[in-house]
Every structure is written in C-alpha cells, then in structure tokens.
Amino acid sequence: MRTEVVIDEAWEISALGFRYRCQVYYPSSVTSTDEEQQPSRKSEVSLLPTGHRCISQAAAKIDVDFDYDGPLMKTEVPGPRSRELMKQLNGIQNAEAVHFFCNYEESRGNYLVDVDGNRMLDLYSQISSIPIGYSHPSLIKLLQQPQNLSTFINRPALGILPPENFAERLKESLLSVAPKGLSQVVTMSCGSCSNENAFKAIFMWYRNKERGHNNVTKEELESCMINQPPGCPDYAMLSFMGGFHGRTMGCLATTHSKAIHKLDIPSLDWPIAPFPRLKYPLEDFVKENQQEEARCLEEVEDLIVKYRKKKKIVAGIIVEPIQSEGGDNHASDDFFRKLRDIARKHGCAFLVDEVQTGGGCTGKFWAHEHWGLDDPADVVTFSKKMMTGGFFHKEEFRPNAPYRIFNTWLGDPSKNLMLAEVIKVIKREDLLNNATHAGKALLTGLLDLQARYPHLISRARGRGTFCSFDTPNDATRNKLITIARNKGVVLGGCGDRSIRFRPTLIFKDHHAHLFLNIFSDILANFK
C-alpha cells in the first residue's frame, strides 16, 4: 500500500522558499496506538515523491511552513562535488571524519541538503544540536531585525566588557529555563569547556569547604604554581564507564566511550564506576535490572571510600541522564535518585551533564526532570540544542574571586538572543509535548521492526525522540547507516553497535512514519 500527499493550498514564495499546507495519509499499521492518530479515511493508492512503499499508519493533518515534503536523492552520498571538496579539505587538515559537504542555504526544517543536491531527512541534526530545524523563519526574522545587528557583529569579551542588556538577555534565555534549585549560570562556548569549568567550580567549592573561614596560605599560593599540593589538592571527579563528557584534558579523564578519544593522551587517576547495562524488554527483566543497578551503585560507594583511603578525595560525581556517545545507555529514574543520595551522603557535588539530553528532546526540557527530585543536581552543564554552552549551579558554587572561571569569550550574546527565540518557539508550538508524541510513534515503530527483523534490530529504547537500537555488530551498523543515507535519511551511530536518533524538536509523527517506511524497505532487502 502506498500513500497520498494532497496539496490543498496554492504554493507561495516566501523568504525561505515554498510555504504550503499539506495533508499526509499513511496506511494503518503498528507504529502507534494513540486514538487520535488512527486514520479517519482509507489511503488512496498513489506514489510518494520518493517512491517507497509504506508500512506505517496515518499521521495527523499537519501544517508545514518551511519543511520539504520528503527526501530527494540525485547521487550517492558523498556525491562527486562532496568528494572533490573532501579532497581539498584533506590537503589542509585531516578530513577523514567528514561525511559530506552541505548546502545550508537550501536546507530547511527537518531536511539537510548536500552540495550535490541530495535532500535528506535528518534524524541526527548535527550531532543533536539543531533545536527547531534548519532555517527556521523565527530565527531568520530575528537576524533581519536592525536592532540585533550589533549583537552579531560586535562579539565582546563578556567577562570584562559585557553589553548593557546582558543580564536582561540571560534572564530572557537561560534563566527562564533554569533547572530546579539552580539560580546561577555561567556561559561558555561548547560542551567540553562547560564541563571543564564546572569541574573547576566543584574543586574550588570543595576546597573552600575544607578551608572553612581560613585564608589562603602562602604555601598554597606557591605550591599551585608548580602543580603541587596543597595549592593543587589531589581531588577527583567520579565518572562512569561508557560516559562522554568532552575531549579536553580534564574532561577526557571522565570520558570512557571510545579509545580513539583517549589514545596517546596523558590522563588523571580518577575513579570510573560501571554504568548499568540493562536488559530489554525492561518488563521482562525487572529483577535482573534492579540487581544490576544495585551492583553499580555499590561500586560507586566503594570507589569513593577506596580513593579516600588513597588520600584522593572524590569531590564530585558526573553523570549523563542517558549515556549518549557511549551507546545510548539508560538507567531507571530510581537509579539516579539513589545516586543523588550517595553524592549527598559523601559530600560530593552532583554534576548532571545535559549537553546532549538538554533542550527538550526527551519530552521535558531537562532529562533529569524525569527523576522527580526536589533537589536533582548541584551543577548542570549544557550546550548543543541550547545554542550556547555553559553550566547552571547553586549559589554556593559561585567563585569567590574574579577570573577564577574565565576565558576571553565566555559564550556569545548572539547565541543567548537566538536561544530566547528558540524557547519562545518551543513554548508557542508545544514542542515538548510534540517530542513525547513523535517519540512514541518512532519508538513504537522501531519495536515493530525489531519484532519483524530480530536478527538486525535489538534493544530498541528511548525517551521522547531520544531513541536508539542495537545492531548485531559495528559492520552491520555502519552499513545500515550508509544505505539509509543513500535512501535519503541521515542517522548517527554511538557505542559499539548502536544507531541513535537525534531529530529536531519539530520532528513530528509524519516524519517518524516516513522514516519507518524507508527503513522497513532497507531491512527487508538487507543482505
């Protein structure tokens, strides 16, 4: 059975290209059980623009303001122009990680266009960092307003020369979505420097606790200049195997997802706890998963005590609500509640790394909100969908002197301006609920594909649109990603053999069904 795309509004040219209203019908199947998503009429037999067969059910009627109506492939990816540009770039730097070159002027909504004219449904969104789609009209309008030009042109050294409206802009943007209990925010330029400086804030906080009301001694001032205690105390951050917190030197000591990140780089002797490896489906392994989480929590406490005996103090614990680069590893809300208790019991700061999970993709603005805690974290780091990097923290973690948390840029006011607009769009279009709804359609469809192709898909899992599944091995995973890309779908890998989904917040049910139809064909013909 195939689908019908009905265009019931005349095409009109806008600043972004075409604006149109469409009704999309898909044949009924198994991608959701929500009553409101059930088709109210039968599909008529006609071809999608991409010409693939459909196995997914009807999506609700949608208004599309700046999205394309589907993938359109002209060459394999990377195509000839991309390959030419890759060769040029490789003469300047190592470009082996480049997938293809993009035409961002033509990209819009959920679709990424490459330099060879291929239009792809992007379910990876620049490693989870595009919040409301490519070329969103609201952001374009923001940049076109003359009063905003100075913010984009004159980038200040924020730590010493901020613009007049900087505090107001922070209130409109970051502080309007601050995690519970965290009233302070410091902006940074990326996720790695956000975590790096959060570590520094935690270490200074811990040392101030130990120092009490005493002043810094001459010995501390002198010894820190030669990297020795007591000026450089022997503190540590406890992290988890499979975690990813960045590639800078301090962050690398807490990153344990892939050897390629760490090879040849000196590191710090900081404790590494096991992260739960849950069995799926969860309802069939309740007891086993509880035991696994209990084992990991016990190891956390043992490591804190063990390192204290070595005269190395665990000042903080860092954890992702969902381990992302490490393979989309989940743990129960109860696991994180108990981990928070352990941090409190041992006097450790609790740092929640929301660089990849923050910004609404799990159905709540911050993934840690799912834990249901009144005091969920001492520090929360962010970047990616938040447009800027940085960290929220409790007031007690505020540096006690200038220049202690500092760099030239300390973020960028233009990113705060854009974030404020992104937050308005999220609220106006109810995109948190959309992430929950579209994520349910996506995950339900993945579970159906898993039931039909268990030799290719296992451990389908997710929260909101933050979904993933495992493949049999790395080679199969990479082949599926390549085939999908040549069929017009951009996916990402993580861990040893997982495929992850990181769509924008404007990813809707009909995008999920479109992907499921394409991927069903890929799995059916996979050899």
PDB file of N, CA and C in Angstrom, residues 218-232:
ATOM      1  N   LYS A 218      50.306  31.168  52.155  1.00  0.00           N
ATOM      2  CA  LYS A 218      51.416  31.414  51.248  1.00  0.00           C
ATOM      3  C   LYS A 218      51.880  30.120  50.599  1.00  0.00           C
ATOM      4  N   GLU A 219      51.866  29.034  51.368  1.00  0.00           N
ATOM      5  CA  GLU A 219      52.283  27.732  50.840  1.00  0.00           C
ATOM      6  C   GLU A 219      51.367  27.279  49.708  1.00  0.00           C
ATOM      7  N   GLU A 220      50.067  27.499  49.844  1.00  0.00           N
ATOM      8  CA  GLU A 220      49.123  27.142  48.787  1.00  0.00           C
ATOM      9  C   GLU A 220      49.395  27.947  47.516  1.00  0.00           C
ATOM     10  N   LEU A 221      49.631  29.235  47.687  1.00  0.00           N
ATOM     11  CA  LEU A 221      49.880  30.095  46.539  1.00  0.00           C
ATOM     12  C   LEU A 221      51.153  29.704  45.797  1.00  0.00           C
ATOM     13  N   GLU A 222      52.164  29.330  46.539  1.00  0.00           N
ATOM     14  CA  GLU A 222      53.440  28.972  45.909  1.00  0.00           C
ATOM     15  C   GLU A 222      53.394  27.574  45.297  1.00  0.00           C
ATOM     16  N   SER A 223      52.808  26.625  46.002  1.00  0.00           N
ATOM     17  CA  SER A 223      52.809  25.240  45.518  1.00  0.00           C
ATOM     18  C   SER A 223      51.932  25.054  44.280  1.00  0.00           C
ATOM     19  N   CYS A 224      50.844  25.844  44.170  1.00  0.00           N
ATOM     20  CA  CYS A 224      49.980  25.687  42.991  1.00  0.00           C
ATOM     21  C   CYS A 224      50.714  26.084  41.714  1.00  0.00           C
ATOM     22  N   MET A 225      51.715  26.948  41.843  1.00  0.00           N
ATOM     23  CA  MET A 225      52.448  27.393  40.657  1.00  0.00           C
ATOM     24  C   MET A 225      53.362  26.306  40.099  1.00  0.00           C
ATOM     25  N   ILE A 226      53.630  25.266  40.881  1.00  0.00           N
ATOM     26  CA  ILE A 226      54.453  24.149  40.394  1.00  0.00           C
ATOM     27  C   ILE A 226      53.647  22.834  40.410  1.00  0.00           C
ATOM     28  N   ASN A 227      52.317  22.986  40.368  1.00  0.00           N
ATOM     29  CA  ASN A 227      51.407  21.833  40.241  1.00  0.00           C
ATOM     30  C   ASN A 227      51.490  20.852  41.402  1.00  0.00           C
ATOM     31  N   GLN A 228      51.706  21.358  42.596  1.00  0.00           N
ATOM     32  CA  GLN A 228      51.867  20.509  43.761  1.00  0.00           C
ATOM     33  C   GLN A 228      50.851  20.871  44.843  1.00  0.00           C
ATOM     34  N   PRO A 229      50.526  19.887  45.721  1.00  0.00           N
ATOM     35  CA  PRO A 229      49.691  20.215  46.876  1.00  0.00           C
ATOM     36  C   PRO A 229      50.517  21.006  47.893  1.00  0.00           C
ATOM     37  N   PRO A 230      49.883  21.756  48.775  1.00  0.00           N
ATOM     38  CA  PRO A 230      48.427  21.830  48.972  1.00  0.00           C
ATOM     39  C   PRO A 230      47.714  22.776  48.009  1.00  0.00           C
ATOM     40  N   GLY A 231      48.477  23.587  47.266  1.00  0.00           N
ATOM     41  CA  GLY A 231      47.827  24.526  46.353  1.00  0.00           C
ATOM     42  C   GLY A 231      47.043  23.828  45.254  1.00  0.00           C
ATOM     43  N   CYS A 232      47.536  22.675  44.797  1.00  0.00           N
ATOM     44  CA  CYS A 232      46.821  21.825  43.842  1.00  0.00           C
ATOM     45  C   CYS A 232      46.408  20.551  44.570  1.00  0.00           C
TER      46      CYS A 232
END
